[in-house]
Amino acid sequence: MSSAELKLKLFREIDTLEKSKLEQVYGLFVNFINKENDTEEWNSLSKSQQNGLIDAIEEMNSSEGIDHKTIMDKYKKKYA
C-alpha cells in the first residue's frame, strides 16, 4: 500500500468517528508524534499505578466509565 493510500485510508477512518473518539485519536496521534518511543514516564510509575491506568482504559473502552464532560458538568453545577 502506498503512502497516499495509507493517508486516504486513515482519513476515511478518522472522518467517520464520533467527536469523543476523534478527540481520543487526536490525543493518541499527538502523543505518538511527540514521544514516539518514550516510555520513561510509564516506567517511572509503580506497578499499582500502571495497573490502575490499564484498568481505567479498559473500563472506558468497554463503556463502563463516565466521560469527562459529564463529570465536569456535574461539578460545575454543584459548585457554581
GROMACS .gro file of N, CA, C and O in nm:
model
  320
    1MET      N    1   0.085  -0.118   0.000
    1MET     CA    2   0.000   0.000   0.000
    1MET      C    3   0.089   0.124   0.000
    1MET      O    4   0.183   0.134   0.079
    2SER      N    5   0.060   0.217  -0.086
    2SER     CA    6   0.140   0.338  -0.098
    2SER      C    7   0.110   0.434   0.018
    2SER      O    8   0.010   0.420   0.088
    3SER      N    9   0.195   0.534   0.033
    3SER     CA   10   0.175   0.636   0.136
    3SER      C   11   0.043   0.709   0.115
    3SER      O   12  -0.032   0.735   0.211
    4ALA      N   13   0.013   0.741  -0.009
    4ALA     CA   14  -0.112   0.812  -0.040
    4ALA      C   15  -0.233   0.726  -0.003
    4ALA      O   16  -0.331   0.777   0.052
    5GLU      N   17  -0.225   0.597  -0.031
    5GLU     CA   18  -0.337   0.507   0.002
    5GLU      C   19  -0.353   0.495   0.153
    5GLU      O   20  -0.466   0.495   0.204
    6LEU      N   21  -0.242   0.488   0.225
    6LEU     CA   22  -0.249   0.481   0.372
    6LEU      C   23  -0.310   0.608   0.430
    6LEU      O   24  -0.395   0.602   0.519
    7LYS      N   25  -0.268   0.723   0.380
    7LYS     CA   26  -0.322   0.851   0.427
    7LYS      C   27  -0.472   0.859   0.401
    7LYS      O   28  -0.549   0.902   0.487
    8LEU      N   29  -0.513   0.818   0.284
    8LEU     CA   30  -0.655   0.821   0.249
    8LEU      C   31  -0.735   0.727   0.338
    8LEU      O   32  -0.843   0.763   0.388
    9LYS      N   33  -0.680   0.609   0.361
    9LYS     CA   34  -0.748   0.512   0.447
    9LYS      C   35  -0.761   0.566   0.590
    9LYS      O   36  -0.868   0.557   0.652
   10LEU      N   37  -0.654   0.625   0.641
   10LEU     CA   38  -0.659   0.687   0.774
   10LEU      C   39  -0.763   0.799   0.779
   10LEU      O   40  -0.842   0.808   0.872
   11PHE      N   41  -0.760   0.885   0.678
   11PHE     CA   42  -0.856   0.996   0.673
   11PHE      C   43  -0.999   0.944   0.676
   11PHE      O   44  -1.083   0.995   0.750
   12ARG      N   45  -1.028   0.843   0.597
   12ARG     CA   46  -1.165   0.790   0.591
   12ARG      C   47  -1.207   0.731   0.725
   12ARG      O   48  -1.321   0.748   0.767
   13GLU      N   49  -1.116   0.659   0.791
   13GLU     CA   50  -1.148   0.602   0.922
   13GLU      C   51  -1.173   0.713   1.024
   13GLU      O   52  -1.269   0.709   1.099
   14ILE      N   53  -1.086   0.811   1.025
   14ILE     CA   54  -1.097   0.921   1.121
   14ILE      C   55  -1.221   1.005   1.093
   14ILE      O   56  -1.290   1.050   1.185
   15ASP      N   57  -1.254   1.024   0.968
   15ASP     CA   58  -1.368   1.107   0.928
   15ASP      C   59  -1.501   1.053   0.978
   15ASP      O   60  -1.596   1.128   0.996
   16THR      N   61  -1.509   0.923   1.005
   16THR     CA   62  -1.636   0.863   1.048
   16THR      C   63  -1.651   0.856   1.200
   16THR      O   64  -1.755   0.814   1.249
   17LEU      N   65  -1.549   0.899   1.274
   17LEU     CA   66  -1.553   0.889   1.420
   17LEU      C   67  -1.645   0.992   1.482
   17LEU      O   68  -1.657   1.104   1.433
   18GLU      N   69  -1.708   0.953   1.593
   18GLU     CA   70  -1.785   1.049   1.671
   18GLU      C   71  -1.686   1.140   1.744
   18GLU      O   72  -1.567   1.107   1.758
   19LYS      N   73  -1.733   1.254   1.794
   19LYS     CA   74  -1.645   1.357   1.849
   19LYS      C   75  -1.555   1.304   1.960
   19LYS      O   76  -1.435   1.331   1.961
   20SER      N   77  -1.609   1.228   2.054
   20SER     CA   78  -1.526   1.182   2.167
   20SER      C   79  -1.415   1.088   2.120
   20SER      O   80  -1.302   1.097   2.166
   21LYS      N   81  -1.447   1.002   2.025
   21LYS     CA   82  -1.345   0.911   1.971
   21LYS      C   83  -1.243   0.990   1.889
   21LYS      O   84  -1.124   0.960   1.893
   22LEU      N   85  -1.289   1.091   1.818
   22LEU     CA   86  -1.198   1.175   1.739
   22LEU      C   87  -1.098   1.245   1.831
   22LEU      O   88  -0.978   1.250   1.801
   23GLU      N   89  -1.146   1.295   1.944
   23GLU     CA   90  -1.057   1.360   2.040
   23GLU      C   91  -0.955   1.262   2.096
   23GLU      O   92  -0.838   1.296   2.116
   24GLN      N   93  -0.998   1.138   2.121
   24GLN     CA   94  -0.905   1.035   2.169
   24GLN      C   95  -0.798   1.005   2.065
   24GLN      O   96  -0.680   0.996   2.097
   25VAL      N   97  -0.840   0.990   1.941
   25VAL     CA   98  -0.746   0.961   1.834
   25VAL      C   99  -0.647   1.077   1.819
   25VAL      O  100  -0.527   1.055   1.802
   26TYR      N  101  -0.697   1.199   1.828
   26TYR     CA  102  -0.609   1.315   1.818
   26TYR      C  103  -0.504   1.313   1.929
   26TYR      O  104  -0.385   1.334   1.904
   27GLY      N  105  -0.548   1.285   2.052
   27GLY     CA  106  -0.455   1.278   2.164
   27GLY      C  107  -0.350   1.170   2.144
   27GLY      O  108  -0.231   1.191   2.168
   28LEU      N  109  -0.394   1.053   2.099
   28LEU     CA  110  -0.300   0.944   2.073
   28LEU      C  111  -0.202   0.981   1.963
   28LEU      O  112  -0.082   0.955   1.973
   29PHE      N  113  -0.252   1.042   1.859
   29PHE     CA  114  -0.170   1.081   1.745
   29PHE      C  115  -0.064   1.183   1.788
   29PHE      O  116   0.055   1.168   1.757
   30VAL      N  117  -0.107   1.285   1.860
   30VAL     CA  118  -0.013   1.388   1.906
   30VAL      C  119   0.091   1.327   1.999
   30VAL      O  120   0.211   1.357   1.989
   31ASN      N  121   0.046   1.242   2.091
   31ASN     CA  122   0.141   1.177   2.181
   31ASN      C  123   0.239   1.091   2.103
   31ASN      O  124   0.358   1.089   2.134
   32PHE      N  125   0.190   1.020   2.004
   32PHE     CA  126   0.277   0.936   1.923
   32PHE      C  127   0.382   1.020   1.851
   32PHE      O  128   0.500   0.987   1.850
   33ILE      N  129   0.339   1.131   1.793
   33ILE     CA  130   0.431   1.218   1.720
   33ILE      C  131   0.535   1.277   1.815
   33ILE      O  132   0.654   1.282   1.784
   34ASN      N  133   0.490   1.321   1.932
   34ASN     CA  134   0.578   1.393   2.024
   34ASN      C  135   0.669   1.302   2.106
   34ASN      O  136   0.777   1.342   2.146
   35LYS      N  137   0.625   1.182   2.134
   35LYS     CA  138   0.702   1.097   2.225
   35LYS      C  139   0.734   0.960   2.170
   35LYS      O  140   0.785   0.876   2.242
   36GLU      N  141   0.701   0.935   2.051
   36GLU     CA  142   0.711   0.807   1.982
   36GLU      C  143   0.746   0.688   2.072
   36GLU      O  144   0.664   0.605   2.100
   37ASN      N  145   0.869   0.675   2.116
   37ASN     CA  146   0.908   0.557   2.193
   37ASN      C  147   0.951   0.591   2.335
   37ASN      O  148   1.025   0.516   2.397
   38ASP      N  149   0.907   0.702   2.388
   38ASP     CA  150   0.948   0.745   2.522
   38ASP      C  151   0.862   0.674   2.626
   38ASP      O  152   0.746   0.708   2.646
   39THR      N  153   0.919   0.576   2.691
   39THR     CA  154   0.846   0.500   2.794
   39THR      C  155   0.896   0.534   2.933
   39THR      O  156   0.854   0.472   3.030
   40GLU      N  157   0.982   0.633   2.943
   40GLU     CA  158   1.041   0.670   3.072
   40GLU      C  159   0.934   0.705   3.176
   40GLU      O  160   0.939   0.659   3.289
   41GLU      N  161   0.837   0.787   3.135
   41GLU     CA  162   0.732   0.827   3.229
   41GLU      C  163   0.651   0.707   3.276
   41GLU      O  164   0.621   0.693   3.394
   42TRP      N  165   0.615   0.620   3.182
   42TRP     CA  166   0.538   0.499   3.217
   42TRP      C  167   0.618   0.411   3.312
   42TRP      O  168   0.567   0.363   3.412
   43ASN      N  169   0.744   0.392   3.281
   43ASN     CA  170   0.828   0.305   3.364
   43ASN      C  171   0.855   0.363   3.502
   43ASN      O  172   0.888   0.290   3.595
   44SER      N  173   0.838   0.495   3.517
   44SER     CA  174   0.860   0.557   3.647
   44SER      C  175   0.740   0.536   3.741
   44SER      O  176   0.751   0.559   3.862
   45LEU      N  177   0.627   0.491   3.686
   45LEU     CA  178   0.509   0.464   3.769
   45LEU      C  179   0.524   0.330   3.840
   45LEU      O  180   0.587   0.238   3.789
   46SER      N  181   0.461   0.319   3.957
   46SER     CA  182   0.462   0.191   4.028
   46SER      C  183   0.373   0.092   3.952
   46SER      O  184   0.290   0.132   3.870
   47LYS      N  185   0.389  -0.035   3.979
   47LYS     CA  186   0.304  -0.137   3.916
   47LYS      C  187   0.157  -0.111   3.947
   47LYS      O  188   0.071  -0.129   3.862
   48SER      N  189   0.131  -0.067   4.070
   48SER     CA  190  -0.007  -0.038   4.110
   48SER      C  191  -0.065   0.076   4.025
   48SER      O  192  -0.180   0.069   3.980
   49GLN      N  193   0.014   0.180   4.001
   49GLN     CA  194  -0.031   0.292   3.919
   49GLN      C  195  -0.052   0.249   3.774
   49GLN      O  196  -0.151   0.286   3.711
   50GLN      N  197   0.041   0.171   3.722
   50GLN     CA  198   0.028   0.121   3.585
   50GLN      C  199  -0.099   0.037   3.571
   50GLN      O  200  -0.175   0.054   3.476
   51ASN      N  201  -0.122  -0.054   3.667
   51ASN     CA  202  -0.241  -0.139   3.662
   51ASN      C  203  -0.369  -0.057   3.673
   51ASN      O  204  -0.469  -0.086   3.607
   52GLY      N  205  -0.366   0.048   3.756
   52GLY     CA  206  -0.482   0.136   3.769
   52GLY      C  207  -0.515   0.206   3.638
   52GLY      O  208  -0.632   0.216   3.599
   53LEU      N  209  -0.413   0.253   3.569
   53LEU     CA  210  -0.435   0.319   3.440
   53LEU      C  211  -0.485   0.220   3.335
   53LEU      O  212  -0.577   0.251   3.258
   54ILE      N  213  -0.429   0.101   3.334
   54ILE     CA  214  -0.474  -0.001   3.239
   54ILE      C  215  -0.620  -0.037   3.266
   54ILE      O  216  -0.701  -0.047   3.172
   55ASP      N  217  -0.655  -0.055   3.392
   55ASP     CA  218  -0.794  -0.085   3.428
   55ASP      C  219  -0.889   0.027   3.385
   55ASP      O  220  -0.998   0.002   3.334
   56ALA      N  221  -0.846   0.152   3.407
   56ALA     CA  222  -0.930   0.267   3.369
   56ALA      C  223  -0.951   0.272   3.218
   56ALA      O  224  -1.062   0.297   3.171
   57ILE      N  225  -0.846   0.245   3.142
   57ILE     CA  226  -0.857   0.244   2.996
   57ILE      C  227  -0.953   0.134   2.951
   57ILE      O  228  -1.039   0.156   2.864
   58GLU      N  229  -0.941   0.018   3.012
   58GLU     CA  230  -1.031  -0.094   2.976
   58GLU      C  231  -1.175  -0.061   3.009
   58GLU      O  232  -1.266  -0.094   2.932
   59GLU      N  233  -1.199   0.005   3.123
   59GLU     CA  234  -1.336   0.045   3.159
   59GLU      C  235  -1.392   0.143   3.056
   59GLU      O  236  -1.508   0.131   3.015
   60MET      N  237  -1.313   0.242   3.018
   60MET     CA  238  -1.360   0.339   2.920
   60MET      C  239  -1.384   0.274   2.784
   60MET      O  240  -1.481   0.307   2.716
   61ASN      N  241  -1.298   0.182   2.745
   61ASN     CA  242  -1.314   0.114   2.617
   61ASN      C  243  -1.438   0.025   2.615
   61ASN      O  244  -1.497   0.004   2.509
   62SER      N  245  -1.479  -0.025   2.731
   62SER     CA  246  -1.598  -0.110   2.736
   62SER      C  247  -1.721  -0.029   2.777
   62SER      O  248  -1.823  -0.085   2.814
   63SER      N  249  -1.710   0.103   2.772
   63SER     CA  250  -1.820   0.197   2.802
   63SER      C  251  -1.871   0.184   2.945
   63SER      O  252  -1.986   0.211   2.974
   64GLU      N  253  -1.785   0.142   3.038
   64GLU     CA  254  -1.823   0.133   3.178
   64GLU      C  255  -1.791   0.261   3.254
   64GLU      O  256  -1.838   0.283   3.363
   65GLY      N  257  -1.709   0.346   3.194
   65GLY     CA  258  -1.668   0.469   3.262
   65GLY      C  259  -1.763   0.584   3.237
   65GLY      O  260  -1.862   0.572   3.165
   66ILE      N  261  -1.734   0.695   3.300
   66ILE     CA  262  -1.811   0.817   3.282
   66ILE      C  263  -1.721   0.917   3.209
   66ILE      O  264  -1.608   0.940   3.251
   67ASP      N  265  -1.772   0.975   3.102
   67ASP     CA  266  -1.687   1.064   3.024
   67ASP      C  267  -1.660   1.194   3.100
   67ASP      O  268  -1.735   1.234   3.189
   68HIS      N  269  -1.551   1.256   3.067
   68HIS     CA  270  -1.501   1.376   3.134
   68HIS      C  271  -1.605   1.488   3.135
   68HIS      O  272  -1.627   1.553   3.238
   69LYS      N  273  -1.672   1.512   3.024
   69LYS     CA  274  -1.769   1.621   3.015
   69LYS      C  275  -1.883   1.603   3.115
   69LYS      O  276  -1.925   1.699   3.179
   70THR      N  277  -1.931   1.481   3.131
   70THR     CA  278  -2.041   1.454   3.224
   70THR      C  279  -1.999   1.487   3.367
   70THR      O  280  -2.073   1.552   3.442
   71ILE      N  281  -1.879   1.447   3.404
   71ILE     CA  282  -1.830   1.474   3.539
   71ILE      C  283  -1.809   1.623   3.560
   71ILE      O  284  -1.850   1.679   3.662
   72MET      N  285  -1.751   1.690   3.461
   72MET     CA  286  -1.728   1.834   3.474
   72MET      C  287  -1.860   1.910   3.484
   72MET      O  288  -1.873   2.001   3.567
   73ASP      N  289  -1.959   1.873   3.404
   73ASP     CA  290  -2.089   1.938   3.411
   73ASP      C  291  -2.152   1.920   3.549
   73ASP      O  292  -2.209   2.014   3.605
   74LYS      N  293  -2.142   1.800   3.604
   74LYS     CA  294  -2.199   1.771   3.735
   74LYS      C  295  -2.140   1.862   3.841
   74LYS      O  296  -2.212   1.923   3.921
   75TYR      N  297  -2.007   1.872   3.844
   75TYR     CA  298  -1.942   1.950   3.948
   75TYR      C  299  -1.948   2.100   3.924
   75TYR      O  300  -1.943   2.179   4.018
   76LYS      N  301  -1.960   2.142   3.800
   76LYS     CA  302  -1.980   2.284   3.773
   76LYS      C  303  -2.114   2.328   3.829
   76LYS      O  304  -2.126   2.437   3.885
   77LYS      N  305  -2.217   2.244   3.811
   77LYS     CA  306  -2.349   2.276   3.864
   77LYS      C  307  -2.347   2.276   4.017
   77LYS      O  308  -2.408   2.361   4.081
   78LYS      N  309  -2.276   2.178   4.074
   78LYS     CA  310  -2.274   2.163   4.219
   78LYS      C  311  -2.201   2.278   4.289
   78LYS      O  312  -2.245   2.326   4.391
   79TYR      N  313  -2.091   2.323   4.229
   79TYR     CA  314  -2.007   2.422   4.296
   79TYR      C  315  -2.014   2.561   4.234
   79TYR      O  316  -1.944   2.653   4.276
   80ALA      N  317  -2.100   2.580   4.135
   80ALA     CA  318  -2.110   2.711   4.070
   80ALA      C  319  -2.195   2.806   4.150
   80ALA      O  320  -2.270   2.777   4.234
   0.00000   0.00000   0.00000
